[in-house]
Amino acid sequence: MEDNGHREIDIKRYAKVEKIPGGTMEDSKVLRGVMLNKDVTHPKMKRKIKNPRIILLDCSLEYKKGESQTNIEISKETDFAKILELEEQYIQQICEDVIRVKPDLIFTEKGVSDLAQHFLVKAGITAIRRVRKSDNNRIARAVGATVVNRTDELKEDDVGTQCGLFEIQNIGDEYFTFLTECQNPKACTILLRGASKDILAEVERNLQDAMNVARNVMVDPRLVPGGGAGEMALAQALNEKAKLITGVSQWPYRAVSRALEIVPRTLIQNCGANTIRTITALRAKHVSAGNTSWGIDGETGTIVDMNDFGIWEPFSVKAQTYKTAIETAILLLRIDDIVSGTKKQIDNGSGGGGEAAPQTSAPDAE
């Protein structure tokens, strides 16, 4: 979502991953809307509504109880009936506030009393209660509604009208609420199906990695060739730089160059190709001008042009990886020596074991 030129990509809060065991991975899909693990509060409420008018509440549709212990003294038998009547009038009033804006569907983060359910069923309104705050916020972004804290403050602008279909489906042993076919939704749900919970957890981990890559590319669209091509091109550039420097100062360049070559070498080893021959051929390829996009095919172990092969990596991830690696190397080089702190067992010769002689250990840092 772009707001005042600022691009917001929050995959943690607004791209929710829901896992339902059963079915196959091919049944997984991205919903243009939101899915909740909820059912209607009353059996006579509608379970399917097209183009619903939706209201989101952050207040309960039941009589408010005192925050502390409350005692009421009743002197006449009519007083109890009057107290019940006051409760009924209060619930009727908040239901009338809701019915006034003519909604088809209500989501509330709190409870809905039996009496409120009765009034809502008579008005043909479906209610779903005890929705999580995070889910309520996602529904607001998907259907264009506003979360309201008091029923008497409800107005037409708070009603969400961008949802195309409300439907409750029975999947397995549970009921799920679907709000789909939304117009320009700013939140979505990714529904994952799989044979077991272990498979679903693995699929979710891979999906999170993929979504993070997509977000990084959207924030910073610069890409570099994959398959070790970027590392090999940098290694070649550093080697050329080292040749222009005399003395000890050239060795940091050569060390970083050797370290970068580990990425293409590992790719070659993983697919069982001849490591020395392939890395030499790749190094020779990068010596020639204009061949910086050549890397390793991770399946066959051959050298290919990544422009044609179509393997790319986000620049932001590469840059952060190199920064972290070099800073870690600098940190380790600052340490002069490490004193061993292992415990030694001293044999006292009587067979009764030995005493532990702990030694202190502290890295001597500059």
Tab-separated table of C-alpha atoms in Angstrom:
chain	number	residue	atom	x	y	z
A	1	MET	CA	0.000	0.000	0.000
A	2	GLU	CA	1.322	3.433	-0.922
A	3	ASP	CA	0.496	6.311	1.425
A	4	ASN	CA	1.935	9.790	0.756
A	5	GLY	CA	4.666	8.298	-1.418
A	6	HIS	CA	5.631	5.760	1.308
A	7	ARG	CA	5.288	2.119	0.280
A	8	GLU	CA	4.094	-0.103	3.115
A	9	ILE	CA	4.576	-3.862	2.734
A	10	ASP	CA	3.619	-5.614	5.973
A	11	ILE	CA	3.498	-9.333	5.203
A	12	LYS	CA	3.411	-10.235	8.884
A	13	ARG	CA	0.152	-8.501	9.802
A	14	TYR	CA	-1.742	-8.223	6.529
A	15	ALA	CA	-0.785	-11.426	4.668
A	16	LYS	CA	-1.980	-14.036	7.169
A	17	VAL	CA	-1.100	-17.681	6.568
A	18	GLU	CA	-3.809	-20.113	7.677
A	19	LYS	CA	-2.948	-23.834	7.837
A	20	ILE	CA	-5.698	-26.472	7.581
A	21	PRO	CA	-4.599	-30.134	7.695
A	22	GLY	CA	-6.145	-32.307	5.002
A	23	GLY	CA	-6.317	-32.218	1.234
A	24	THR	CA	-3.255	-31.768	-0.974
A	25	MET	CA	-0.765	-28.937	-1.406
A	26	GLU	CA	-2.364	-28.194	-4.799
A	27	ASP	CA	-5.516	-27.104	-2.902
A	28	SER	CA	-3.600	-24.171	-1.349
A	29	LYS	CA	-4.646	-20.737	-2.617
A	30	VAL	CA	-4.458	-16.997	-2.004
A	31	LEU	CA	-7.820	-15.471	-1.054
A	32	ARG	CA	-8.817	-11.978	-2.209
A	33	GLY	CA	-10.001	-11.267	1.301
A	34	VAL	CA	-9.909	-12.783	4.774
A	35	MET	CA	-10.591	-16.200	6.318
A	36	LEU	CA	-11.375	-16.793	10.009
A	37	ASN	CA	-11.848	-19.937	12.074
A	38	LYS	CA	-15.307	-18.804	13.269
A	39	ASP	CA	-18.981	-19.747	12.892
A	40	VAL	CA	-22.194	-17.715	13.288
A	41	THR	CA	-23.493	-17.202	16.828
A	42	HIS	CA	-27.083	-18.308	16.092
A	43	PRO	CA	-28.157	-21.273	13.922
A	44	LYS	CA	-30.850	-19.208	12.137
A	45	MET	CA	-28.377	-16.580	10.916
A	46	LYS	CA	-27.447	-16.531	7.219
A	47	ARG	CA	-24.318	-18.447	6.213
A	48	LYS	CA	-23.951	-16.982	2.724
A	49	ILE	CA	-24.441	-13.338	1.713
A	50	LYS	CA	-23.491	-11.664	-1.570
A	51	ASN	CA	-22.167	-8.084	-1.404
A	52	PRO	CA	-22.722	-7.805	2.378
A	53	ARG	CA	-22.699	-4.525	4.323
A	54	ILE	CA	-20.196	-5.191	7.126
A	55	ILE	CA	-19.802	-3.523	10.527
A	56	LEU	CA	-16.771	-4.078	12.779
A	57	LEU	CA	-17.164	-3.492	16.521
A	58	ASP	CA	-14.726	-3.317	19.406
A	59	CYS	CA	-17.503	-3.435	22.034
A	60	SER	CA	-19.743	-6.161	23.405
A	61	LEU	CA	-23.393	-6.616	22.462
A	62	GLU	CA	-24.387	-7.638	25.976
A	63	TYR	CA	-25.202	-5.977	29.277
A	64	LYS	CA	-22.172	-4.399	30.938
A	65	LYS	CA	-21.235	-5.939	34.251
A	66	GLY	CA	-19.587	-3.948	37.017
A	67	GLU	CA	-15.779	-3.983	37.056
A	68	SER	CA	-15.786	-4.710	40.793
A	69	GLN	CA	-18.180	-6.655	43.025
A	70	THR	CA	-21.623	-5.042	42.980
A	71	ASN	CA	-24.428	-5.655	45.489
A	72	ILE	CA	-28.072	-4.770	44.840
A	73	GLU	CA	-30.721	-4.802	47.601
A	74	ILE	CA	-34.237	-5.639	46.455
A	75	SER	CA	-37.100	-4.696	48.761
A	76	LYS	CA	-40.054	-5.480	46.467
A	77	GLU	CA	-40.644	-8.364	44.089
A	78	THR	CA	-41.223	-5.896	41.242
A	79	ASP	CA	-37.677	-4.513	41.621
A	80	PHE	CA	-36.104	-7.668	40.160
A	81	ALA	CA	-38.367	-7.508	37.138
A	82	LYS	CA	-37.415	-3.852	36.725
A	83	ILE	CA	-33.678	-4.686	36.781
A	84	LEU	CA	-34.200	-7.336	34.080
A	85	GLU	CA	-36.230	-4.835	32.079
A	86	LEU	CA	-33.398	-2.260	32.288
A	87	GLU	CA	-30.936	-4.849	30.998
A	88	GLU	CA	-33.296	-5.720	28.148
A	89	GLN	CA	-33.784	-2.045	27.269
A	90	TYR	CA	-30.026	-1.447	27.180
A	91	ILE	CA	-29.409	-4.423	24.864
A	92	GLN	CA	-32.362	-3.401	22.674
A	93	GLN	CA	-30.937	0.116	22.417
A	94	ILE	CA	-27.460	-1.002	21.283
A	95	CYS	CA	-29.066	-3.408	18.789
A	96	GLU	CA	-31.213	-0.574	17.415
A	97	ASP	CA	-28.047	1.545	17.002
A	98	VAL	CA	-26.574	-1.269	14.911
A	99	ILE	CA	-29.748	-1.995	12.914
A	100	ARG	CA	-30.077	1.742	12.101
A	101	VAL	CA	-27.188	1.573	9.562
A	102	LYS	CA	-28.734	-1.547	7.909
A	103	PRO	CA	-25.792	-3.990	8.014
A	104	ASP	CA	-25.915	-7.594	6.818
A	105	LEU	CA	-22.937	-8.794	8.840
A	106	ILE	CA	-21.385	-7.845	12.194
A	107	PHE	CA	-17.963	-8.793	13.579
A	108	THR	CA	-17.260	-7.971	17.218
A	109	GLU	CA	-14.172	-8.565	19.341
A	110	LYS	CA	-16.343	-9.130	22.430
A	111	GLY	CA	-19.414	-11.243	23.217
A	112	VAL	CA	-22.987	-11.227	21.887
A	113	SER	CA	-25.742	-12.051	24.419
A	114	ASP	CA	-28.677	-14.359	23.646
A	115	LEU	CA	-31.087	-11.416	23.693
A	116	ALA	CA	-28.923	-9.448	21.242
A	117	GLN	CA	-28.810	-12.517	18.972
A	118	HIS	CA	-32.625	-12.593	19.058
A	119	PHE	CA	-32.934	-8.944	17.953
A	120	LEU	CA	-30.290	-9.397	15.246
A	121	VAL	CA	-31.920	-12.565	13.847
A	122	LYS	CA	-35.271	-10.715	13.657
A	123	ALA	CA	-33.509	-7.955	11.651
A	124	GLY	CA	-31.876	-10.535	9.327
A	125	ILE	CA	-28.337	-9.698	10.509
A	126	THR	CA	-25.542	-12.270	10.898
A	127	ALA	CA	-23.179	-11.815	13.867
A	128	ILE	CA	-19.753	-13.345	14.549
A	129	ARG	CA	-18.254	-12.783	17.992
A	130	ARG	CA	-14.892	-12.890	19.780
A	131	VAL	CA	-12.829	-12.085	16.707
A	132	ARG	CA	-9.150	-11.358	17.395
A	133	LYS	CA	-8.081	-7.717	17.147
A	134	SER	CA	-5.504	-8.527	14.456
A	135	ASP	CA	-8.200	-10.315	12.405
A	136	ASN	CA	-10.593	-7.387	12.853
A	137	ASN	CA	-7.923	-4.994	11.538
A	138	ARG	CA	-7.319	-7.222	8.503
A	139	ILE	CA	-11.057	-7.371	7.768
A	140	ALA	CA	-11.173	-3.552	7.983
A	141	ARG	CA	-8.422	-3.249	5.369
A	142	ALA	CA	-9.982	-5.878	3.107
A	143	VAL	CA	-13.600	-4.631	3.061
A	144	GLY	CA	-13.077	-0.892	3.628
A	145	ALA	CA	-14.809	-0.751	7.035
A	146	THR	CA	-13.835	1.114	10.215
A	147	VAL	CA	-13.588	-0.544	13.636
A	148	VAL	CA	-16.053	1.269	15.947
A	149	ASN	CA	-15.811	1.345	19.766
A	150	ARG	CA	-19.375	2.493	20.579
A	151	THR	CA	-22.592	1.504	18.831
A	152	ASP	CA	-24.115	4.991	19.187
A	153	GLU	CA	-21.225	6.406	17.117
A	154	LEU	CA	-21.964	4.220	14.076
A	155	LYS	CA	-22.411	6.079	10.779
A	156	GLU	CA	-22.671	5.176	7.102
A	157	ASP	CA	-18.944	5.782	6.461
A	158	ASP	CA	-18.035	3.015	8.941
A	159	VAL	CA	-19.824	0.318	6.908
A	160	GLY	CA	-17.625	-1.875	4.700
A	161	THR	CA	-19.102	-2.527	1.239
A	162	GLN	CA	-16.093	-3.829	-0.725
A	163	CYS	CA	-16.651	-7.531	0.022
A	164	GLY	CA	-18.210	-9.560	-2.804
A	165	LEU	CA	-19.098	-12.732	-0.905
A	166	PHE	CA	-19.502	-13.824	2.726
A	167	GLU	CA	-19.653	-17.573	3.165
A	168	ILE	CA	-19.181	-20.130	5.936
A	169	GLN	CA	-17.680	-23.460	4.855
A	170	ASN	CA	-17.216	-26.690	6.757
A	171	ILE	CA	-13.653	-27.992	6.286
A	172	GLY	CA	-12.921	-31.171	8.223
A	173	ASP	CA	-14.475	-30.867	11.671
A	174	GLU	CA	-14.472	-27.060	11.853
A	175	TYR	CA	-16.330	-24.114	10.364
A	176	PHE	CA	-14.475	-21.287	8.608
A	177	THR	CA	-15.707	-17.824	7.671
A	178	PHE	CA	-14.666	-16.577	4.218
A	179	LEU	CA	-14.845	-12.934	3.124
A	180	THR	CA	-13.769	-13.110	-0.521
A	181	GLU	CA	-14.055	-11.351	-3.905
A	182	CYS	CA	-13.062	-8.051	-2.247
A	183	GLN	CA	-12.486	-4.952	-4.384
A	184	ASN	CA	-8.876	-3.741	-4.093
A	185	PRO	CA	-8.176	-5.496	-0.742
A	186	LYS	CA	-5.231	-4.238	1.334
A	187	ALA	CA	-5.047	-7.498	3.312
A	188	CYS	CA	-5.275	-11.124	2.260
A	189	THR	CA	-5.219	-14.669	3.578
A	190	ILE	CA	-3.027	-17.470	2.235
A	191	LEU	CA	-4.766	-20.810	2.756
A	192	LEU	CA	-2.377	-23.780	3.006
A	193	ARG	CA	-3.536	-27.391	2.737
A	194	GLY	CA	-1.434	-30.486	3.332
A	195	ALA	CA	-1.558	-34.097	4.466
A	196	SER	CA	-0.095	-33.442	7.937
A	197	LYS	CA	0.965	-30.655	10.281
A	198	ASP	CA	4.654	-31.336	9.572
A	199	ILE	CA	4.163	-30.825	5.833
A	200	LEU	CA	2.172	-27.636	6.481
A	201	ALA	CA	4.914	-26.267	8.753
A	202	GLU	CA	7.562	-26.938	6.076
A	203	VAL	CA	5.445	-25.322	3.337
A	204	GLU	CA	4.840	-22.283	5.572
A	205	ARG	CA	8.591	-21.831	6.193
A	206	ASN	CA	9.320	-21.920	2.457
A	207	LEU	CA	6.418	-19.552	1.776
A	208	GLN	CA	7.692	-17.065	4.369
A	209	ASP	CA	11.106	-17.067	2.662
A	210	ALA	CA	9.478	-16.452	-0.720
A	211	MET	CA	7.300	-13.613	0.618
A	212	ASN	CA	10.305	-11.949	2.246
A	213	VAL	CA	12.186	-12.089	-1.071
A	214	ALA	CA	9.187	-10.569	-2.870
A	215	ARG	CA	8.967	-7.789	-0.268
A	216	ASN	CA	12.687	-7.004	-0.565
A	217	VAL	CA	12.379	-6.759	-4.354
A	218	MET	CA	9.350	-4.457	-4.061
A	219	VAL	CA	11.180	-2.161	-1.615
A	220	ASP	CA	14.500	-2.228	-3.523
A	221	PRO	CA	13.980	-3.514	-7.104
A	222	ARG	CA	17.706	-3.903	-7.886
A	223	LEU	CA	18.724	-7.479	-8.779
A	224	VAL	CA	22.050	-9.274	-9.291
A	225	PRO	CA	22.689	-12.497	-11.247
A	226	GLY	CA	22.364	-15.659	-9.159
A	227	GLY	CA	24.113	-19.011	-9.323
A	228	GLY	CA	27.335	-17.595	-7.857
A	229	ALA	CA	27.781	-15.182	-10.804
A	230	GLY	CA	27.780	-12.085	-8.600
A	231	GLU	CA	30.312	-13.591	-6.191
A	232	MET	CA	32.606	-14.696	-9.027
A	233	ALA	CA	32.463	-11.252	-10.677
A	234	LEU	CA	33.370	-9.588	-7.357
A	235	ALA	CA	36.172	-12.098	-6.743
A	236	GLN	CA	37.615	-11.340	-10.191
A	237	ALA	CA	37.411	-7.576	-9.582
A	238	LEU	CA	39.169	-7.913	-6.202
A	239	ASN	CA	41.903	-10.077	-7.757
A	240	GLU	CA	42.526	-7.413	-10.406
A	241	LYS	CA	42.664	-4.775	-7.665
A	242	ALA	CA	45.151	-6.874	-5.648
A	243	LYS	CA	47.535	-7.024	-8.637
A	244	LEU	CA	47.828	-3.229	-8.550
A	245	ILE	CA	48.889	-3.232	-4.880
A	246	THR	CA	52.332	-4.235	-3.628
A	247	GLY	CA	53.301	-5.638	-0.240
A	248	VAL	CA	51.078	-6.971	2.532
A	249	SER	CA	48.142	-4.647	1.681
A	250	GLN	CA	47.125	-6.854	-1.262
A	251	TRP	CA	46.334	-9.898	0.923
A	252	PRO	CA	42.972	-8.683	2.356
A	253	TYR	CA	41.734	-8.318	-1.241
A	254	ARG	CA	42.917	-11.827	-2.123
A	255	ALA	CA	41.407	-13.294	1.082
A	256	VAL	CA	37.962	-11.782	0.392
A	257	SER	CA	38.241	-12.943	-3.234
A	258	ARG	CA	38.931	-16.529	-2.115
A	259	ALA	CA	36.047	-16.407	0.347
A	260	LEU	CA	33.589	-15.243	-2.349
A	261	GLU	CA	34.524	-18.185	-4.580
A	262	ILE	CA	33.135	-20.563	-1.922
A	263	VAL	CA	29.544	-19.889	-3.141
A	264	PRO	CA	30.002	-21.156	-6.748
A	265	ARG	CA	32.302	-23.939	-5.472
A	266	THR	CA	29.589	-25.163	-3.061
A	267	LEU	CA	26.996	-25.116	-5.854
A	268	ILE	CA	29.278	-27.285	-7.982
A	269	GLN	CA	29.907	-29.732	-5.105
A	270	ASN	CA	26.172	-30.027	-4.351
A	271	CYS	CA	25.372	-31.375	-7.807
A	272	GLY	CA	28.397	-33.681	-8.002
A	273	ALA	CA	30.317	-31.980	-10.825
A	274	ASN	CA	34.104	-31.710	-11.123
A	275	THR	CA	34.860	-28.822	-8.763
A	276	ILE	CA	38.364	-27.798	-9.898
A	277	ARG	CA	37.634	-28.037	-13.632
A	278	THR	CA	34.304	-26.137	-13.416
A	279	ILE	CA	35.566	-23.370	-11.108
A	280	THR	CA	38.604	-22.857	-13.376
A	281	ALA	CA	36.346	-22.597	-16.443
A	282	LEU	CA	34.080	-20.108	-14.636
A	283	ARG	CA	37.080	-18.052	-13.497
A	284	ALA	CA	38.392	-17.951	-17.088
A	285	LYS	CA	34.940	-16.880	-18.305
A	286	HIS	CA	34.879	-13.932	-15.905
A	287	VAL	CA	38.341	-12.768	-16.972
A	288	SER	CA	36.851	-11.854	-20.375
A	289	ALA	CA	34.972	-8.531	-20.431
A	290	GLY	CA	31.153	-8.648	-20.470
A	291	ASN	CA	30.784	-12.103	-18.904
A	292	THR	CA	29.874	-11.020	-15.359
A	293	SER	CA	26.462	-12.752	-15.533
A	294	TRP	CA	27.854	-16.302	-15.965
A	295	GLY	CA	27.265	-18.658	-13.038
A	296	ILE	CA	26.573	-22.278	-12.080
A	297	ASP	CA	23.488	-24.310	-13.000
A	298	GLY	CA	22.668	-25.833	-9.588
A	299	GLU	CA	21.208	-29.007	-11.143
A	300	THR	CA	23.766	-30.001	-13.795
A	301	GLY	CA	26.896	-28.230	-12.489
A	302	THR	CA	27.597	-26.558	-15.845
A	303	ILE	CA	28.348	-22.868	-16.345
A	304	VAL	CA	25.442	-20.888	-17.850
A	305	ASP	CA	24.535	-17.254	-18.543
A	306	MET	CA	22.136	-16.153	-15.809
A	307	ASN	CA	20.527	-13.595	-18.151
A	308	ASP	CA	19.196	-16.509	-20.209
A	309	PHE	CA	18.831	-18.963	-17.322
A	310	GLY	CA	16.643	-16.525	-15.339
A	311	ILE	CA	18.140	-16.855	-11.831
A	312	TRP	CA	18.288	-13.514	-9.985
A	313	GLU	CA	18.828	-12.478	-6.382
A	314	PRO	CA	17.865	-9.255	-4.523
A	315	PHE	CA	20.716	-6.770	-4.248
A	316	SER	CA	19.667	-5.737	-0.723
A	317	VAL	CA	20.104	-9.318	0.591
A	318	LYS	CA	23.527	-9.715	-1.074
A	319	ALA	CA	24.765	-6.379	0.253
A	320	GLN	CA	23.659	-7.215	3.801
A	321	THR	CA	25.312	-10.666	3.595
A	322	TYR	CA	28.665	-9.177	2.561
A	323	LYS	CA	28.490	-6.473	5.238
A	324	THR	CA	27.772	-9.044	7.966
A	325	ALA	CA	30.540	-11.410	6.764
A	326	ILE	CA	33.219	-8.700	6.611
A	327	GLU	CA	32.210	-7.194	9.974
A	328	THR	CA	32.373	-10.677	11.560
A	329	ALA	CA	35.855	-11.242	10.096
A	330	ILE	CA	37.011	-7.862	11.483
A	331	LEU	CA	35.587	-8.799	14.893
A	332	LEU	CA	37.503	-12.093	14.931
A	333	LEU	CA	40.739	-10.429	13.801
A	334	ARG	CA	40.534	-8.025	16.754
A	335	ILE	CA	40.991	-10.956	19.163
A	336	ASP	CA	44.670	-11.645	19.905
A	337	ASP	CA	44.326	-14.941	21.730
A	338	ILE	CA	41.779	-17.217	23.379
A	339	VAL	CA	42.615	-18.897	26.686
A	340	SER	CA	41.120	-22.393	27.013
A	341	GLY	CA	38.597	-22.739	29.830
A	342	THR	CA	38.105	-26.536	29.912
A	343	LYS	CA	37.948	-28.411	33.188
A	344	LYS	CA	40.730	-30.961	33.858
A	345	GLN	CA	40.237	-34.089	35.916
A	346	ILE	CA	43.117	-34.666	38.351
A	347	ASP	CA	43.609	-38.301	39.312
A	348	ASN	CA	44.471	-38.579	43.018
A	349	GLY	CA	45.703	-42.165	42.592
A	350	SER	CA	43.160	-43.686	45.024
A	351	GLY	CA	40.537	-44.484	42.369
A	352	GLY	CA	38.055	-42.198	44.042
A	353	GLY	CA	37.691	-39.854	41.142
A	354	GLY	CA	39.246	-36.465	40.857
A	355	GLU	CA	38.678	-32.836	41.526
A	356	ALA	CA	37.655	-30.314	38.899
A	357	ALA	CA	40.165	-27.532	38.403
A	358	PRO	CA	38.303	-24.827	36.563
A	359	GLN	CA	40.315	-22.213	34.755
A	360	THR	CA	39.101	-18.798	33.794
A	361	SER	CA	38.901	-17.854	30.154
A	362	ALA	CA	38.754	-14.402	28.712
A	363	PRO	CA	39.561	-13.260	25.208
A	364	ASP	CA	42.252	-10.639	25.214
A	365	ALA	CA	40.792	-8.022	22.878
A	366	GLU	CA	42.530	-4.935	21.696
